Structures are given as structure tokens and as C-alpha cells.
Coordinates of C-alpha atoms in Angstrom, one line a residue:
X1090 CA -6.5 23.8 -81.9
X1091 CA -5.8 27.7 -82.3
X1092 CA -2.5 28.0 -84.9
X1093 CA -2.5 31.8 -85.6
X1094 CA -1.0 33.5 -82.2
X1095 CA -3.7 34.5 -80.1
X1096 CA -4.2 33.5 -76.4
X1097 CA -6.6 30.3 -76.6
X1098 CA -8.3 31.7 -73.3
X1099 CA -9.2 34.9 -74.5
X1100 CA -13.0 35.4 -75.6
X1101 CA -12.7 39.3 -76.3
X1102 CA -13.0 40.5 -79.8
X1103 CA -10.6 42.3 -81.5
X1104 CA -12.4 45.6 -81.3
X1105 CA -12.9 45.3 -77.5
X1106 CA -8.9 44.5 -76.8
X1107 CA -8.4 48.1 -78.9
X1108 CA -10.5 49.7 -76.6
X1109 CA -8.6 48.1 -73.6
X1110 CA -4.8 49.1 -75.8
X1111 CA -6.4 52.8 -76.0
X1112 CA -8.1 53.1 -72.7
X1113 CA -4.6 51.7 -71.1
X1114 CA -2.3 53.9 -72.8
X1115 CA -4.4 57.1 -72.0
X1116 CA -5.3 57.7 -75.5
X1117 CA -7.3 60.2 -77.3
X1118 CA -9.0 58.7 -80.5
X1119 CA -7.6 61.6 -82.3
X1120 CA -4.2 60.4 -81.1
X1121 CA -4.9 56.8 -81.8
X1122 CA -5.9 57.7 -85.5
X1123 CA -2.8 60.0 -86.0
X1124 CA -0.7 56.5 -84.9
X1125 CA -2.5 54.7 -87.2
X1126 CA -3.0 57.2 -89.8
X1127 CA -6.6 56.4 -90.5
X1128 CA -8.9 59.7 -90.3
X1129 CA -10.4 59.8 -86.6
X1130 CA -14.2 59.5 -87.9
X1131 CA -13.4 56.4 -90.1
X1132 CA -11.8 55.0 -87.0
X1133 CA -14.6 55.9 -85.3
X1134 CA -17.0 54.3 -87.0
X1135 CA -14.7 50.8 -86.9
X1136 CA -14.6 50.9 -83.1
X1137 CA -18.2 51.4 -82.9
X1138 CA -19.0 48.7 -85.2
X1139 CA -20.5 50.8 -87.7
X1140 CA -17.9 50.2 -90.6
X1141 CA -16.2 46.8 -91.0
X1142 CA -12.5 46.8 -89.9
X1143 CA -10.0 45.9 -93.1
X1144 CA -7.0 43.4 -92.9
X1145 CA -5.3 46.6 -93.6
X1146 CA -6.3 48.5 -90.6
X1147 CA -6.0 45.5 -88.4
X1148 CA -2.3 44.8 -89.6
X1149 CA -1.7 48.5 -88.6
X1150 CA -3.3 48.6 -85.3
X1151 CA -1.2 45.4 -84.8
X1152 CA 1.9 47.4 -85.4
X1153 CA 0.9 50.0 -83.0
X1154 CA -0.3 47.6 -80.1
X1155 CA 3.3 45.8 -80.5
X1156 CA 1.6 42.7 -81.6
X1157 CA 3.5 40.5 -84.3
X1158 CA 1.5 40.8 -87.7
X1159 CA -0.8 38.2 -87.9
X1160 CA -1.4 38.0 -84.1
X1161 CA -5.4 38.7 -84.6
X1162 CA -6.0 36.8 -87.7
X1163 CA -7.6 33.9 -85.8
X1164 CA -10.0 36.6 -84.1
X1165 CA -10.6 38.4 -87.4
X1166 CA -12.5 35.1 -88.8
X1167 CA -14.3 34.9 -85.7
X1168 CA -15.3 38.7 -85.3
X1169 CA -15.7 39.9 -89.1
X1170 CA -16.1 36.7 -91.5
X1171 CA -18.1 34.0 -90.1
X1172 CA -21.5 34.9 -91.9
X1173 CA -23.8 33.3 -94.0
X1174 CA -22.3 35.0 -97.5
X1175 CA -18.6 36.6 -96.4
X1176 CA -17.9 39.5 -98.6
X1177 CA -15.1 38.7 -101.0
X1178 CA -13.8 42.3 -100.6
X1179 CA -13.1 41.2 -97.2
X1180 CA -12.0 37.7 -97.6
X1181 CA -9.8 38.0 -100.5
X1182 CA -7.2 40.6 -99.2
X1183 CA -7.3 38.6 -95.7
X1184 CA -6.5 35.4 -97.8
X1185 CA -3.1 37.3 -99.5
X1186 CA -2.2 38.2 -96.0
X1187 CA -2.4 34.8 -94.6
X1188 CA -0.4 33.7 -97.3
X1189 CA 2.2 36.3 -97.3
X1190 CA 2.4 35.4 -93.9
X1191 CA 2.3 31.6 -94.5
X1192 CA -0.6 31.6 -91.9
X1193 CA -1.8 28.3 -93.4
X1194 CA -4.0 27.1 -90.5
X1195 CA -6.2 30.6 -91.0
X1196 CA -6.4 30.2 -94.3
X1197 CA -7.7 26.3 -94.4
X1198 CA -10.5 27.4 -91.5
X1199 CA -11.4 30.7 -94.1
X1200 CA -11.8 28.8 -96.9
X1201 CA -14.0 26.3 -95.2
X1202 CA -16.6 29.1 -94.9
X1203 CA -16.8 29.8 -98.5
X1204 CA -17.2 25.8 -99.4
X1205 CA -21.2 25.4 -99.4
X1206 CA -21.2 28.7 -101.7
X1207 CA -20.0 27.5 -105.1
X1208 CA -20.1 31.1 -106.4
X1209 CA -16.3 31.8 -104.4
X1210 CA -15.0 29.1 -106.9
X1211 CA -14.3 31.2 -109.8
X1212 CA -12.4 33.8 -107.2
X1213 CA -10.7 31.0 -105.0
X1214 CA -9.3 29.2 -108.3
X1215 CA -8.0 32.9 -109.4
X1216 CA -6.2 33.7 -106.5
X1217 CA -4.6 29.9 -106.0
X1218 CA -3.3 31.0 -109.9
X1219 CA -1.7 34.1 -108.2
X1220 CA 0.2 32.3 -105.5
X1221 CA 1.3 29.7 -107.4
X1222 CA 3.0 32.4 -109.9
X1223 CA 4.5 34.0 -106.6
X1224 CA 5.8 30.5 -105.3
X1225 CA 3.7 30.4 -102.6
X1226 CA 2.6 27.0 -103.1
X1227 CA 1.8 25.8 -99.5
X1228 CA -1.2 28.3 -100.0
X1229 CA -1.9 27.8 -103.2
X1230 CA -2.6 24.0 -102.5
X1231 CA -5.0 24.7 -99.9
X1232 CA -7.0 26.7 -102.6
X1233 CA -6.9 24.2 -105.4
X1234 CA -7.4 21.2 -103.1
X1235 CA -10.7 23.0 -102.4
X1236 CA -11.7 24.3 -106.0
X1237 CA -11.4 20.8 -106.8
X1238 CA -13.5 19.8 -104.3
X1239 CA -16.1 22.2 -105.4
X1240 CA -15.9 21.6 -108.9
X1241 CA -19.4 19.5 -109.6
X1242 CA -18.2 18.9 -113.6
X1243 CA -15.8 16.2 -113.7
X1244 CA -14.6 16.9 -117.0
X1245 CA -14.3 20.6 -116.5
X1246 CA -11.5 22.2 -118.0
X1247 CA -10.5 24.1 -114.4
X1248 CA -10.5 21.0 -112.6
X1249 CA -7.9 19.6 -114.8
X1250 CA -5.8 22.3 -114.2
X1251 CA -6.2 22.4 -109.9
X1252 CA -5.2 18.6 -110.3
X1253 CA -2.0 19.5 -112.4
X1254 CA -1.2 22.4 -110.2
X1255 CA -1.2 20.1 -107.5
X1256 CA 1.0 17.3 -109.1
X1257 CA 3.3 20.5 -109.5
X1258 CA 3.6 21.5 -106.2
X1259 CA 3.7 18.0 -104.5
X1260 CA 6.3 16.5 -106.8
X1261 CA 9.4 15.6 -104.1
X1262 CA 11.9 13.5 -103.6
X1263 CA 10.0 10.7 -102.6
X1264 CA 9.6 8.5 -105.7
X1265 CA 6.5 6.2 -104.5
X1266 CA 4.8 9.1 -103.7
X1267 CA 5.5 10.8 -107.1
X1268 CA 4.3 7.7 -108.8
X1269 CA 1.4 8.2 -106.7
X1270 CA 0.8 11.7 -107.7
X1271 CA 1.3 10.7 -111.2
X1272 CA -0.9 7.9 -111.6
X1273 CA -3.6 10.4 -109.9
X1274 CA -3.0 13.5 -112.3
X1275 CA -2.5 11.3 -115.4
X1276 CA -6.2 10.9 -116.6
X1277 CA -6.7 14.7 -116.4
X1278 CA -4.2 15.8 -118.3
X1279 CA -6.7 15.1 -121.8
X1280 CA -9.3 17.6 -119.9
X1281 CA -6.7 20.4 -120.3
X1282 CA -6.5 22.9 -123.5
X1283 CA -3.9 22.1 -125.9
X1284 CA -1.1 24.1 -125.0
X1285 CA -1.3 23.3 -121.5
X1286 CA -0.8 19.6 -122.3
X1287 CA 2.6 20.2 -123.9
X1288 CA 3.7 21.0 -120.6
X1289 CA 1.9 18.7 -118.6
X1290 CA 3.1 15.7 -120.7
X1291 CA 6.4 17.2 -120.4
X1292 CA 6.5 17.0 -116.7
X1293 CA 4.8 13.4 -116.4
X1294 CA 7.3 12.3 -118.4
X1295 CA 10.6 13.7 -116.9
X1296 CA 8.6 11.8 -113.2
X1297 CA 8.3 8.8 -115.4
X1298 CA 11.9 8.9 -116.3
X1299 CA 13.1 9.5 -112.9
X1300 CA 11.8 5.9 -111.9
X1301 CA 12.7 4.4 -115.4
X1302 CA 9.5 3.4 -116.6
X1303 CA 10.8 3.4 -119.9
X1304 CA 7.1 2.6 -121.7
X1305 CA 5.2 5.3 -120.1
X1306 CA 8.2 7.6 -120.8
X1307 CA 8.1 7.0 -125.0
X1308 CA 4.4 7.4 -124.9
X1309 CA 4.2 10.1 -123.4
X1310 CA 6.8 11.9 -125.6
X1311 CA 5.6 10.6 -128.8
X1312 CA 1.9 12.1 -127.6
X1313 CA 4.3 15.6 -127.1
X1314 CA 5.6 15.4 -129.8
X1315 CA 2.6 15.1 -132.1
X1316 CA 0.9 17.5 -130.3
X1317 CA 3.0 20.1 -130.2
X1318 CA 3.8 19.3 -134.5
X1319 CA 0.1 20.3 -134.9
X1320 CA 0.4 23.6 -133.0
X1321 CA 3.5 24.3 -134.6
X1322 CA 1.8 23.3 -138.4
X1323 CA -1.8 24.7 -138.2
X1324 CA -2.5 26.1 -141.4
X1325 CA -5.0 29.5 -141.2
X1326 CA -3.3 30.7 -137.8
X1327 CA -2.1 34.3 -137.8
X1328 CA 1.4 35.5 -136.3
X1329 CA -0.3 37.3 -133.4
X1330 CA -2.4 33.8 -132.9
X1331 CA 0.9 31.8 -132.8
X1332 CA 2.3 34.7 -130.5
X1333 CA -0.2 34.2 -127.6
X1334 CA 0.0 30.8 -127.7
X1335 CA 3.7 30.8 -127.0
X1336 CA 3.4 33.0 -123.9
X1337 CA 1.2 30.3 -122.8
X1338 CA 4.0 27.6 -122.7
X1339 CA 6.3 27.9 -120.4
X1340 CA 9.3 26.7 -123.2
X1341 CA 9.2 28.2 -126.6
X1342 CA 7.7 25.4 -129.0
X1343 CA 9.9 24.3 -130.7
X1344 CA 11.1 22.9 -127.5
X1345 CA 8.9 20.2 -127.0
X1346 CA 9.2 18.6 -130.0
X1347 CA 13.0 18.5 -129.7
X1348 CA 12.6 17.6 -126.1
X1349 CA 10.2 14.4 -126.9
X1350 CA 13.6 13.5 -129.2
X1351 CA 15.9 13.9 -125.9
X1352 CA 13.0 11.8 -124.3
X1353 CA 13.0 8.8 -126.8
X1354 CA 17.4 8.8 -126.8
X1355 CA 16.9 8.4 -123.3
X1356 CA 14.1 5.6 -123.4
X1357 CA 16.4 3.6 -125.5
X1358 CA 19.3 4.5 -123.5
X1359 CA 18.0 2.7 -120.6
X1360 CA 17.1 -0.1 -122.5
X1361 CA 20.6 -0.6 -123.2
X1362 CA 19.7 0.4 -127.7
X1363 CA 22.3 2.1 -128.3
X1364 CA 21.6 2.4 -131.9
X1365 CA 18.5 3.7 -131.5
X1366 CA 19.4 6.3 -128.7
X1367 CA 21.7 7.4 -130.8
X1368 CA 19.3 7.8 -133.7
X1369 CA 17.2 10.0 -131.6
X1370 CA 20.1 12.1 -130.3
X1371 CA 21.3 12.9 -133.7
X1372 CA 17.7 13.7 -134.5
X1373 CA 17.8 16.4 -131.7
X1374 CA 20.9 17.6 -132.1
X1375 CA 19.6 19.3 -135.8
X1376 CA 17.8 22.3 -135.3
X1377 CA 18.5 24.0 -138.2
X1378 CA 14.8 23.4 -138.8
X1379 CA 13.4 26.1 -135.8
X1380 CA 13.0 29.6 -137.7
X1381 CA 12.3 31.8 -134.2
X1382 CA 15.6 33.9 -133.3
X1383 CA 14.8 35.6 -130.2
X1384 CA 16.7 35.1 -127.1
X1385 CA 15.2 32.7 -125.7
X1386 CA 15.1 30.3 -128.8
X1387 CA 18.8 31.2 -129.4
X1388 CA 19.5 30.0 -125.4
X1389 CA 16.9 26.4 -126.2
X1390 CA 19.0 26.0 -128.8
X1391 CA 22.5 26.3 -127.3
X1392 CA 21.5 23.8 -124.7
X1393 CA 20.4 21.1 -127.1
X1394 CA 23.4 21.5 -128.7
X1395 CA 25.2 20.9 -125.7
X1396 CA 23.1 18.1 -124.5
X1397 CA 23.3 16.1 -127.6
X1398 CA 27.2 16.6 -127.4
X1399 CA 27.0 14.8 -123.9
X1400 CA 24.8 12.3 -124.7
X1401 CA 26.2 11.3 -127.8
X1402 CA 30.1 11.0 -125.6
X1403 CA 28.1 9.0 -123.0
X1404 CA 26.4 6.8 -125.7
X1405 CA 29.5 6.1 -127.4
X1406 CA 31.5 5.0 -124.0
X1407 CA 28.2 3.1 -123.2
X1408 CA 28.4 1.3 -126.4
X1409 CA 32.0 0.5 -125.6
X1410 CA 33.8 3.2 -127.5
X1411 CA 36.5 3.6 -125.0
X1412 CA 38.5 5.8 -127.1
X1413 CA 36.3 8.8 -126.6
X1414 CA 37.0 8.4 -122.9
X1415 CA 39.2 11.3 -122.2
X1416 CA 37.1 13.7 -124.7
X1417 CA 33.8 12.7 -122.3
X1418 CA 36.1 13.9 -119.2
X1419 CA 37.4 17.0 -120.7
X1420 CA 33.6 18.2 -121.7
X1421 CA 32.7 17.2 -118.3
X1422 CA 35.6 19.6 -116.5
X1423 CA 34.0 22.4 -119.1
X1424 CA 30.7 21.8 -118.0
X1425 CA 30.4 20.8 -114.0
X1426 CA 26.8 20.7 -114.3
X1427 CA 27.4 17.6 -116.0
X1428 CA 29.2 16.0 -113.5
X1429 CA 27.1 13.4 -111.4
X1430 CA 25.5 12.4 -115.3
X1431 CA 29.0 12.3 -117.1
X1432 CA 30.5 10.1 -114.1
X1433 CA 27.8 7.9 -113.8
X1434 CA 27.8 6.9 -117.3
X1435 CA 31.7 6.5 -117.0
X1436 CA 31.7 4.0 -113.8
X1437 CA 28.8 2.4 -115.5
X1438 CA 31.0 1.6 -119.0
X1439 CA 34.0 0.7 -116.6
X1440 CA 32.2 -2.1 -114.8
X1441 CA 30.4 -3.4 -118.3
X1442 CA 34.0 -3.4 -120.2
X1443 CA 36.4 -4.0 -117.4
X1444 CA 38.6 -0.9 -117.9
X1445 CA 40.5 1.2 -115.0
X1446 CA 39.3 4.9 -114.4
X1447 CA 41.5 5.3 -111.2
X1448 CA 43.2 8.6 -112.8
X1449 CA 39.7 10.3 -113.9
X1450 CA 38.1 9.4 -109.9
X1451 CA 40.9 11.0 -108.6
X1452 CA 40.5 14.0 -111.0
X1453 CA 37.6 14.6 -109.6
X1454 CA 37.3 13.3 -106.3
X1455 CA 37.4 16.7 -104.0
X1456 CA 34.6 18.0 -106.2
X1457 CA 32.7 14.6 -106.0
X1458 CA 32.9 15.1 -101.8
X1459 CA 32.1 19.0 -102.4
X1460 CA 29.0 17.7 -103.9
X1461 CA 28.6 14.7 -101.1
X1462 CA 28.8 17.7 -98.3
X1463 CA 26.7 20.3 -100.1
X1464 CA 23.8 17.8 -100.8
X1465 CA 23.9 16.4 -96.8
X1466 CA 24.9 19.6 -95.4
X1467 CA 22.6 22.1 -97.0
X1468 CA 20.0 19.5 -97.6
X1469 CA 19.6 21.0 -101.1
X1470 CA 17.0 19.3 -103.6
X1471 CA 18.6 18.3 -106.7
X1472 CA 15.4 17.4 -108.7
X1473 CA 13.8 13.9 -109.1
X1474 CA 15.8 12.9 -112.4
X1475 CA 19.1 14.2 -110.9
X1476 CA 19.1 12.4 -107.9
X1477 CA 18.4 9.1 -108.8
X1478 CA 21.7 9.2 -111.6
X1479 CA 23.4 10.4 -108.1
X1480 CA 22.3 7.2 -106.6
X1481 CA 23.0 5.2 -109.9
X1482 CA 26.9 6.7 -109.9
X1483 CA 26.9 5.4 -106.1
X1484 CA 25.8 2.0 -107.0
X1485 CA 28.7 1.7 -109.6
X1486 CA 31.2 3.6 -107.9
X1487 CA 30.5 0.6 -105.1
X1488 CA 30.8 -2.0 -107.7
X1489 CA 33.6 -0.9 -109.3
X1490 CA 35.9 -0.7 -106.0
X1491 CA 34.4 -3.7 -104.3
X1492 CA 36.0 -5.5 -107.5
X1493 CA 39.2 -3.6 -107.5
X1494 CA 39.6 -5.0 -104.1
X1495 CA 39.2 -2.1 -102.2
X1496 CA 36.6 -2.9 -99.9
X1497 CA 36.7 0.0 -97.6
X1498 CA 36.2 2.9 -100.6
X1499 CA 33.9 0.3 -102.1
X1500 CA 31.4 0.1 -98.5
X1501 CA 31.8 3.6 -98.0
X1502 CA 29.8 4.2 -101.1
X1503 CA 27.2 1.5 -100.5
X1504 CA 26.4 2.8 -97.5
X1505 CA 25.8 6.4 -98.7
X1506 CA 24.2 5.1 -102.0
X1507 CA 21.6 2.7 -99.3
X1508 CA 21.0 5.6 -97.0
X1509 CA 20.2 7.7 -100.1
X1510 CA 17.7 5.3 -101.6
X1511 CA 15.9 5.3 -98.1
X1512 CA 15.8 9.4 -98.4
X1513 CA 14.2 8.7 -101.7
X1514 CA 12.2 6.3 -100.9
X1515 CA 13.3 3.9 -103.8
X1516 CA 12.7 0.6 -103.4
X1517 CA 14.1 -0.9 -106.2
X1518 CA 17.7 1.2 -105.7
X1519 CA 17.5 -0.2 -101.7
X1520 CA 17.3 -3.6 -103.0
X1521 CA 20.2 -3.6 -105.8
X1522 CA 22.3 -2.1 -102.8
X1523 CA 21.4 -4.9 -100.1
X1524 CA 22.0 -8.1 -103.2
X1525 CA 25.4 -6.3 -103.6
X1526 CA 26.4 -5.8 -99.8
X1527 CA 25.1 -9.5 -99.0
X1528 CA 27.4 -10.8 -101.8
X1529 CA 30.4 -9.1 -100.2
X1530 CA 29.2 -9.4 -96.6
X1531 CA 32.7 -11.3 -95.9
X1532 CA 34.7 -8.1 -97.2
X1533 CA 32.9 -6.0 -94.6
X1534 CA 34.3 -4.1 -92.0
X1535 CA 32.5 -4.5 -88.1
X1536 CA 31.6 -1.1 -88.8
X1537 CA 30.3 -1.2 -92.1
X1538 CA 28.4 -4.4 -91.0
X1539 CA 26.6 -1.8 -87.8
X1540 CA 25.8 0.8 -90.3
X1541 CA 24.2 -1.6 -92.4
X1542 CA 22.4 -3.1 -89.7
X1543 CA 21.0 0.1 -88.7
X1544 CA 19.9 1.6 -91.9
X1545 CA 17.9 -1.9 -92.9
X1546 CA 16.5 -1.6 -88.9
X1547 CA 15.4 2.3 -90.0
X1548 CA 13.7 0.6 -93.2
X1549 CA 12.0 -2.0 -91.4
X1550 CA 10.4 0.2 -88.9
X1551 CA 9.0 2.2 -91.9
X1552 CA 7.5 -0.6 -93.7

């Protein structure tokens, strides 16, 4: 199947089509070379097959001939790359152009030509790292996959890096799939170098946090804290060595220690042990031990101060300290990015301790509606942890309104939550919403019952 734009019935080569174009437009070699801004002698060598056509020349020729960039890439593979040992000086630039133009099928076909020769693995890996840094993730994924398949040493660091990059690229909104890729990647963490391990542990912990596997989160957080502490406290290391380590990390080194404590606080919050959650929160709130004073460090210290304040309010409200409710609401209003998490915490506490929050919901009503439209209409990905938090909010809103006797509002939130649970493929959430619906089915309007049946039918078809 040809996917790169040329006529599947055409068997002519690129050079034959160029010759036809020159004849049809009655151009001399000199005129054509001037249009291309290529030396006439060089062009003659190319057209006579005595010099290889580069991808840069091909793109210029495509422009002059009036065809889309990349139109001849499939033919270029046939005409110039299908040889026993393709020349990397041609292959590398071609793969870059394929990545740039999102010609991923051409890229896959080209990489397949190289798989039998392991000498290309290093070049392909370096190119994959380049694409990953540029956020050309589709192209990078193809290269990492193939380098991983060609890696014969199962304990090599390069294989581990490929698996880590693939893990990062493939994280999405489907939480069942996220769990699968986490299990696939986890055995490779210890094969990464000690610096990259910190980011890998952080990313894995975040994923397990999103699916509420608290024991996994705690184990990964403690391991991250331990390894970051070793790097921070290692003796006989120069300032230059420390700066070099810091350059390779995505965040300042202190963050991995502080964030481990934040994750542990989330673990115990999730388990309902609010005293232990408070202990960990107080620990990461105090960052007086951080010695670095650069702007990046200052930014993250401020972020942890902000997070600790929000989480202390949350822990208190979820422990039943209702007197901090007005302060917490004021904090959320001053920090709109905390709205979904904050309201989810407030609604959980309201349901648990049976207090009225109608006035708060009225204050945030328009903002919640804006958020709902923003998420649906623009199809914005809001991150795996945040998506699940929004789902928790929808569940708590459903529970609150149904138990207040406002079944119309409650069931509308239930339908939203059930739809969202299906989107992120979170079976535990689907079941929770179904159980809540069945407990109150007799209060549901016909329109809601029909919507509910349609959603459940869709779920049944996908199982």
C-alpha cells in the first residue's frame, strides 16, 4: 500500500519524470539548473545517473515541478535507497525530512531496509533522540521501536533508554493501556544510568498515582528519594560534576526528594490516613535545606510552597475541619489551576460529613461549565492524573445532588462522569457510576435512562 503520494500505477523513476518535465516545458539544461539554483554540470551528472540525487535536490525539483513536498519520497526509496548497504549520508537527511513532513510510512519502509545491518543502530538511536527532543514523537517512536528490536544485549543501557522513551511517548488517556505500558517498562528502570533513573521513577510513580495503585506509588517514591539523596550527598564530587548531573535532569535535583514526599502524602491521603498525609506534607513544605538559588530552583520552591498550602487545606477539610472551608475556597479562587482538585476535595468532604456547599457550587458554576466545554469542544488532553481527578469530582457532584433530592442535576453529572470514564477506559469508575445509577434508577427521568442505556451498550460492544 503506497501512502506517500505518488501514483501507484506509475513505474517510471524520478529521473525519467524530471526528463519528461524538461521536454514538456521545452527547457534547456541551463534554464532548469537556474530555476533549481544548481550548477548545470552538477545537474547533468544527476540526470545522467552519475551522481546520486540528494533529498535537498529532490525537494527543489518537486517545488519547480509543482508537486507537493514529499510527493516523490516513495520513489526515492525505490530509486536511491534500496541497496545492500544504504549510505547513511543519504538515509539520515531523508529520515529527517520524513519526520518533518510526517511521512511516517516512508520512514518505516526506510528503517526496514537497515534492520539487517546492526551498524546503523547507533545512528538511528541518535536520530531518535534528536526527534524526541524536537517533540516529533511519531517519528521518534518508529526509530526507538526498531533500535530496541535490533539490540542484542538485553541488559544494555541503550535498550533501556529506548523503552523509557517509548513509555513516555505512549502515555495517553486510556488508563488500562497506561497500566500495560507501565508494566512493560518497569523492568528496564534499573538498567538506566543513575541520573535518568530519577526521571523514570518520577514518571512511573505519576502514572501509578493516576490509577490509584498506592503501594506502587509509595515504593517508587521512596526509591526515587533514596537515589536522589545519594546523588545530592555523594562525597568527593566537584561542583562541575554536580552541574553536569543537573544538566541531564529535567528538574532541579532537590525536586526529586521533595516530590517523593509529595507522592507519599498523596498515597496516605488516598488511603484515608490523613495524619500521615499531613506529616509528609509538612516535610515537603519545609525546603529551607535547599542551597541552590538559581531562577529554576526558586520557581520550584515556590511551587512546592503553593502545593503544600493547597494540600494542607485539603487534608484538613477531608479530616472534617470544616472551619477552614472559606480559606480553602479563597485559595482556589486565587489559583484557578487548583479548581478541579480543590472542588473534588470539598465535594468528597461535603458528602462524608454531610454539610451544605450549595453557595460554593453556585460561585464556581460558570467556571465548571467553561471547563466542561473547553475539554469537550477543543478535545484538550489534560493529563492522566488530572483527568481522573475530574472524574472523581463528577462522581462526588452526582452523589451530592442525588442525596439532596436534586436528581435532575445529579443524573446530568452522572452521565458526564460515565462518558468520561469510558473515554479514559477506567473500569473501576464505570462500575462506580453504574452502581450509583442502579441504586437511584427509580429517580431517573426517561431521557437519562435512555442516555445511560446507550453508554452502557457502547461499553458492551467494546468489551
